[in-house]
Amino acid sequence: MAEYENNAYFWQKVDTLFLSSDLKVSRKKGETHPRFKNLIYPVDYGRLADTAEVAPEVSVYIGSEAHTVVTALVVAADILQKTLDVKILVGCTEEETDAVLRFLNQTDYQKTVLIRRGSSIPSWGLTDN
């Protein structure tokens, strides 16, 4: 099963999803959360506005590096909303990634895990051509 984990083809699809979508920035770095005034955004924040109608818009945290590179994903488990939510990190440095994780894990109601970008190509993806 390891060849299916964190491979380049998965990240290619994530890149395509991000680059082909309409990103709407709604919060700038340093702004407070609209409902939870103690939460301050560590980087710019937005959503992919034109994703599937059956799913909620995808959250995006935008770092200071190139905005064309998805650097990681964050999966959040929220017991208040009873949801699992995937968030995209774009152009985030290690420091910005850590800051986003601290931001998202501040409450006892939501906890997250980070999925770092991988680049391995599974054996079934290799050809002799």
JSON list of C-alpha atoms in Angstrom, two decimals:
[
{"chain": "A", "resi": 1, "resn": "MET", "atom": "CA", "xyz": [0.00, 0.00, 0.00]},
{"chain": "A", "resi": 2, "resn": "ALA", "atom": "CA", "xyz": [2.95, 2.38, 0.50]},
{"chain": "A", "resi": 3, "resn": "GLU", "atom": "CA", "xyz": [3.11, 3.14, -3.22]},
{"chain": "A", "resi": 4, "resn": "TYR", "atom": "CA", "xyz": [-0.34, 4.78, -3.00]},
{"chain": "A", "resi": 5, "resn": "GLU", "atom": "CA", "xyz": [0.65, 7.00, -0.09]},
{"chain": "A", "resi": 6, "resn": "ASN", "atom": "CA", "xyz": [1.61, 10.62, -0.74]},
{"chain": "A", "resi": 7, "resn": "ASN", "atom": "CA", "xyz": [2.62, 10.13, -4.36]},
{"chain": "A", "resi": 8, "resn": "ALA", "atom": "CA", "xyz": [3.22, 12.64, -7.12]},
{"chain": "A", "resi": 9, "resn": "TYR", "atom": "CA", "xyz": [0.01, 11.77, -8.98]},
{"chain": "A", "resi": 10, "resn": "PHE", "atom": "CA", "xyz": [-2.13, 12.71, -5.96]},
{"chain": "A", "resi": 11, "resn": "TRP", "atom": "CA", "xyz": [-0.32, 16.05, -5.67]},
{"chain": "A", "resi": 12, "resn": "GLN", "atom": "CA", "xyz": [-0.75, 16.63, -9.40]},
{"chain": "A", "resi": 13, "resn": "LYS", "atom": "CA", "xyz": [-4.52, 16.41, -8.89]},
{"chain": "A", "resi": 14, "resn": "VAL", "atom": "CA", "xyz": [-4.37, 18.75, -5.88]},
{"chain": "A", "resi": 15, "resn": "ASP", "atom": "CA", "xyz": [-2.36, 21.26, -7.94]},
{"chain": "A", "resi": 16, "resn": "THR", "atom": "CA", "xyz": [-4.89, 21.05, -10.77]},
{"chain": "A", "resi": 17, "resn": "LEU", "atom": "CA", "xyz": [-7.80, 21.56, -8.38]},
{"chain": "A", "resi": 18, "resn": "PHE", "atom": "CA", "xyz": [-6.13, 24.62, -6.88]},
{"chain": "A", "resi": 19, "resn": "LEU", "atom": "CA", "xyz": [-4.82, 26.19, -10.10]},
{"chain": "A", "resi": 20, "resn": "SER", "atom": "CA", "xyz": [-8.08, 25.69, -12.01]},
{"chain": "A", "resi": 21, "resn": "SER", "atom": "CA", "xyz": [-10.27, 27.18, -9.25]},
{"chain": "A", "resi": 22, "resn": "ASP", "atom": "CA", "xyz": [-11.24, 30.71, -8.34]},
{"chain": "A", "resi": 23, "resn": "LEU", "atom": "CA", "xyz": [-9.44, 31.74, -5.12]},
{"chain": "A", "resi": 24, "resn": "LYS", "atom": "CA", "xyz": [-11.27, 34.38, -3.06]},
{"chain": "A", "resi": 25, "resn": "VAL", "atom": "CA", "xyz": [-9.14, 35.88, -0.27]},
{"chain": "A", "resi": 26, "resn": "SER", "atom": "CA", "xyz": [-11.36, 36.85, 2.66]},
{"chain": "A", "resi": 27, "resn": "ARG", "atom": "CA", "xyz": [-8.90, 37.45, 5.53]},
{"chain": "A", "resi": 28, "resn": "LYS", "atom": "CA", "xyz": [-5.47, 39.05, 5.49]},
{"chain": "A", "resi": 29, "resn": "LYS", "atom": "CA", "xyz": [-2.59, 38.04, 7.72]},
{"chain": "A", "resi": 30, "resn": "GLY", "atom": "CA", "xyz": [-3.07, 39.63, 11.15]},
{"chain": "A", "resi": 31, "resn": "GLU", "atom": "CA", "xyz": [-6.87, 39.97, 10.95]},
{"chain": "A", "resi": 32, "resn": "THR", "atom": "CA", "xyz": [-9.05, 38.44, 13.64]},
{"chain": "A", "resi": 33, "resn": "HIS", "atom": "CA", "xyz": [-11.52, 35.63, 13.08]},
{"chain": "A", "resi": 34, "resn": "PRO", "atom": "CA", "xyz": [-15.06, 37.05, 12.67]},
{"chain": "A", "resi": 35, "resn": "ARG", "atom": "CA", "xyz": [-16.58, 34.90, 15.46]},
{"chain": "A", "resi": 36, "resn": "PHE", "atom": "CA", "xyz": [-13.59, 34.07, 17.66]},
{"chain": "A", "resi": 37, "resn": "LYS", "atom": "CA", "xyz": [-11.81, 37.36, 18.36]},
{"chain": "A", "resi": 38, "resn": "ASN", "atom": "CA", "xyz": [-8.88, 35.62, 20.07]},
{"chain": "A", "resi": 39, "resn": "LEU", "atom": "CA", "xyz": [-7.91, 33.88, 16.80]},
{"chain": "A", "resi": 40, "resn": "ILE", "atom": "CA", "xyz": [-5.58, 35.91, 14.56]},
{"chain": "A", "resi": 41, "resn": "TYR", "atom": "CA", "xyz": [-4.85, 34.71, 11.03]},
{"chain": "A", "resi": 42, "resn": "PRO", "atom": "CA", "xyz": [-1.12, 33.90, 10.69]},
{"chain": "A", "resi": 43, "resn": "VAL", "atom": "CA", "xyz": [-1.22, 34.11, 6.86]},
{"chain": "A", "resi": 44, "resn": "ASP", "atom": "CA", "xyz": [-3.78, 35.23, 4.28]},
{"chain": "A", "resi": 45, "resn": "TYR", "atom": "CA", "xyz": [-6.87, 33.03, 4.15]},
{"chain": "A", "resi": 46, "resn": "GLY", "atom": "CA", "xyz": [-9.38, 32.34, 1.42]},
{"chain": "A", "resi": 47, "resn": "ARG", "atom": "CA", "xyz": [-11.56, 29.75, -0.25]},
{"chain": "A", "resi": 48, "resn": "LEU", "atom": "CA", "xyz": [-11.83, 28.09, -3.62]},
{"chain": "A", "resi": 49, "resn": "ALA", "atom": "CA", "xyz": [-15.19, 29.49, -4.66]},
{"chain": "A", "resi": 50, "resn": "ASP", "atom": "CA", "xyz": [-16.00, 27.29, -7.64]},
{"chain": "A", "resi": 51, "resn": "THR", "atom": "CA", "xyz": [-15.60, 23.79, -6.23]},
{"chain": "A", "resi": 52, "resn": "ALA", "atom": "CA", "xyz": [-18.30, 21.08, -6.29]},
{"chain": "A", "resi": 53, "resn": "GLU", "atom": "CA", "xyz": [-21.82, 22.14, -5.36]},
{"chain": "A", "resi": 54, "resn": "VAL", "atom": "CA", "xyz": [-22.30, 19.13, -3.10]},
{"chain": "A", "resi": 55, "resn": "ALA", "atom": "CA", "xyz": [-19.20, 19.95, -1.04]},
{"chain": "A", "resi": 56, "resn": "PRO", "atom": "CA", "xyz": [-18.35, 23.07, 0.95]},
{"chain": "A", "resi": 57, "resn": "GLU", "atom": "CA", "xyz": [-15.81, 25.49, -0.48]},
{"chain": "A", "resi": 58, "resn": "VAL", "atom": "CA", "xyz": [-12.20, 24.47, 0.14]},
{"chain": "A", "resi": 59, "resn": "SER", "atom": "CA", "xyz": [-10.21, 26.58, 2.63]},
{"chain": "A", "resi": 60, "resn": "VAL", "atom": "CA", "xyz": [-6.81, 27.88, 1.54]},
{"chain": "A", "resi": 61, "resn": "TYR", "atom": "CA", "xyz": [-4.02, 29.33, 3.70]},
{"chain": "A", "resi": 62, "resn": "ILE", "atom": "CA", "xyz": [-1.71, 31.46, 1.57]},
{"chain": "A", "resi": 63, "resn": "GLY", "atom": "CA", "xyz": [1.93, 31.90, 2.58]},
{"chain": "A", "resi": 64, "resn": "SER", "atom": "CA", "xyz": [4.62, 34.32, 1.46]},
{"chain": "A", "resi": 65, "resn": "GLU", "atom": "CA", "xyz": [6.21, 32.10, -1.20]},
{"chain": "A", "resi": 66, "resn": "ALA", "atom": "CA", "xyz": [4.97, 31.30, -4.74]},
{"chain": "A", "resi": 67, "resn": "HIS", "atom": "CA", "xyz": [1.19, 31.07, -4.86]},
{"chain": "A", "resi": 68, "resn": "THR", "atom": "CA", "xyz": [1.36, 28.37, -7.50]},
{"chain": "A", "resi": 69, "resn": "VAL", "atom": "CA", "xyz": [2.73, 25.63, -5.24]},
{"chain": "A", "resi": 70, "resn": "VAL", "atom": "CA", "xyz": [0.54, 23.60, -2.89]},
{"chain": "A", "resi": 71, "resn": "THR", "atom": "CA", "xyz": [2.94, 22.89, -0.03]},
{"chain": "A", "resi": 72, "resn": "ALA", "atom": "CA", "xyz": [0.74, 20.74, 2.22]},
{"chain": "A", "resi": 73, "resn": "LEU", "atom": "CA", "xyz": [-2.77, 19.76, 3.22]},
{"chain": "A", "resi": 74, "resn": "VAL", "atom": "CA", "xyz": [-4.31, 19.94, 6.67]},
{"chain": "A", "resi": 75, "resn": "VAL", "atom": "CA", "xyz": [-7.13, 17.63, 7.74]},
{"chain": "A", "resi": 76, "resn": "ALA", "atom": "CA", "xyz": [-9.23, 19.04, 10.57]},
{"chain": "A", "resi": 77, "resn": "ALA", "atom": "CA", "xyz": [-11.58, 17.08, 12.83]},
{"chain": "A", "resi": 78, "resn": "ASP", "atom": "CA", "xyz": [-14.17, 19.43, 14.35]},
{"chain": "A", "resi": 79, "resn": "ILE", "atom": "CA", "xyz": [-16.43, 17.97, 17.03]},
{"chain": "A", "resi": 80, "resn": "LEU", "atom": "CA", "xyz": [-18.67, 21.07, 17.25]},
{"chain": "A", "resi": 81, "resn": "GLN", "atom": "CA", "xyz": [-19.56, 21.04, 13.56]},
{"chain": "A", "resi": 82, "resn": "LYS", "atom": "CA", "xyz": [-19.16, 17.25, 13.35]},
{"chain": "A", "resi": 83, "resn": "THR", "atom": "CA", "xyz": [-17.02, 17.52, 10.23]},
{"chain": "A", "resi": 84, "resn": "LEU", "atom": "CA", "xyz": [-13.75, 16.46, 8.69]},
{"chain": "A", "resi": 85, "resn": "ASP", "atom": "CA", "xyz": [-12.37, 19.26, 6.57]},
{"chain": "A", "resi": 86, "resn": "VAL", "atom": "CA", "xyz": [-9.36, 19.42, 4.23]},
{"chain": "A", "resi": 87, "resn": "LYS", "atom": "CA", "xyz": [-7.49, 22.73, 3.97]},
{"chain": "A", "resi": 88, "resn": "ILE", "atom": "CA", "xyz": [-4.87, 23.64, 1.36]},
{"chain": "A", "resi": 89, "resn": "LEU", "atom": "CA", "xyz": [-1.61, 25.38, 2.24]},
{"chain": "A", "resi": 90, "resn": "VAL", "atom": "CA", "xyz": [-0.15, 27.32, -0.69]},
{"chain": "A", "resi": 91, "resn": "GLY", "atom": "CA", "xyz": [3.33, 28.84, -0.74]},
{"chain": "A", "resi": 92, "resn": "CYS", "atom": "CA", "xyz": [3.82, 28.34, 3.00]},
{"chain": "A", "resi": 93, "resn": "THR", "atom": "CA", "xyz": [7.29, 28.30, 4.53]},
{"chain": "A", "resi": 94, "resn": "GLU", "atom": "CA", "xyz": [8.00, 25.91, 7.43]},
{"chain": "A", "resi": 95, "resn": "GLU", "atom": "CA", "xyz": [7.42, 28.78, 9.88]},
{"chain": "A", "resi": 96, "resn": "GLU", "atom": "CA", "xyz": [4.11, 29.69, 8.23]},
{"chain": "A", "resi": 97, "resn": "THR", "atom": "CA", "xyz": [3.04, 26.04, 8.21]},
{"chain": "A", "resi": 98, "resn": "ASP", "atom": "CA", "xyz": [3.76, 25.80, 11.95]},
{"chain": "A", "resi": 99, "resn": "ALA", "atom": "CA", "xyz": [1.84, 29.04, 12.55]},
{"chain": "A", "resi": 100, "resn": "VAL", "atom": "CA", "xyz": [-1.19, 27.73, 10.62]},
{"chain": "A", "resi": 101, "resn": "LEU", "atom": "CA", "xyz": [-1.12, 24.50, 12.64]},
{"chain": "A", "resi": 102, "resn": "ARG", "atom": "CA", "xyz": [-0.98, 26.47, 15.91]},
{"chain": "A", "resi": 103, "resn": "PHE", "atom": "CA", "xyz": [-3.86, 28.66, 14.68]},
{"chain": "A", "resi": 104, "resn": "LEU", "atom": "CA", "xyz": [-6.03, 25.67, 13.75]},
{"chain": "A", "resi": 105, "resn": "ASN", "atom": "CA", "xyz": [-5.30, 23.69, 16.93]},
{"chain": "A", "resi": 106, "resn": "GLN", "atom": "CA", "xyz": [-6.05, 26.45, 19.49]},
{"chain": "A", "resi": 107, "resn": "THR", "atom": "CA", "xyz": [-9.38, 25.06, 20.65]},
{"chain": "A", "resi": 108, "resn": "ASP", "atom": "CA", "xyz": [-10.33, 21.77, 22.25]},
{"chain": "A", "resi": 109, "resn": "TYR", "atom": "CA", "xyz": [-13.07, 21.35, 19.63]},
{"chain": "A", "resi": 110, "resn": "GLN", "atom": "CA", "xyz": [-10.86, 21.11, 16.55]},
{"chain": "A", "resi": 111, "resn": "LYS", "atom": "CA", "xyz": [-7.60, 19.27, 16.01]},
{"chain": "A", "resi": 112, "resn": "THR", "atom": "CA", "xyz": [-5.64, 18.85, 12.82]},
{"chain": "A", "resi": 113, "resn": "VAL", "atom": "CA", "xyz": [-2.96, 16.76, 11.14]},
{"chain": "A", "resi": 114, "resn": "LEU", "atom": "CA", "xyz": [-0.55, 17.88, 8.44]},
{"chain": "A", "resi": 115, "resn": "ILE", "atom": "CA", "xyz": [0.04, 16.00, 5.19]},
{"chain": "A", "resi": 116, "resn": "ARG", "atom": "CA", "xyz": [3.31, 17.15, 3.67]},
{"chain": "A", "resi": 117, "resn": "ARG", "atom": "CA", "xyz": [3.73, 17.13, -0.07]},
{"chain": "A", "resi": 118, "resn": "GLY", "atom": "CA", "xyz": [5.35, 13.99, -1.41]},
{"chain": "A", "resi": 119, "resn": "SER", "atom": "CA", "xyz": [7.06, 13.44, -4.73]},
{"chain": "A", "resi": 120, "resn": "SER", "atom": "CA", "xyz": [7.45, 9.69, -5.09]},
{"chain": "A", "resi": 121, "resn": "ILE", "atom": "CA", "xyz": [6.18, 8.03, -8.25]},
{"chain": "A", "resi": 122, "resn": "PRO", "atom": "CA", "xyz": [4.61, 4.62, -7.67]},
{"chain": "A", "resi": 123, "resn": "SER", "atom": "CA", "xyz": [5.95, 1.65, -9.63]},
{"chain": "A", "resi": 124, "resn": "TRP", "atom": "CA", "xyz": [2.69, 1.34, -11.56]},
{"chain": "A", "resi": 125, "resn": "GLY", "atom": "CA", "xyz": [3.27, 4.89, -12.86]},
{"chain": "A", "resi": 126, "resn": "LEU", "atom": "CA", "xyz": [6.62, 4.15, -14.47]},
{"chain": "A", "resi": 127, "resn": "THR", "atom": "CA", "xyz": [6.88, 3.13, -18.13]},
{"chain": "A", "resi": 128, "resn": "ASP", "atom": "CA", "xyz": [9.71, 2.02, -20.41]},
{"chain": "A", "resi": 129, "resn": "ASN", "atom": "CA", "xyz": [8.86, 4.68, -23.03]}
]
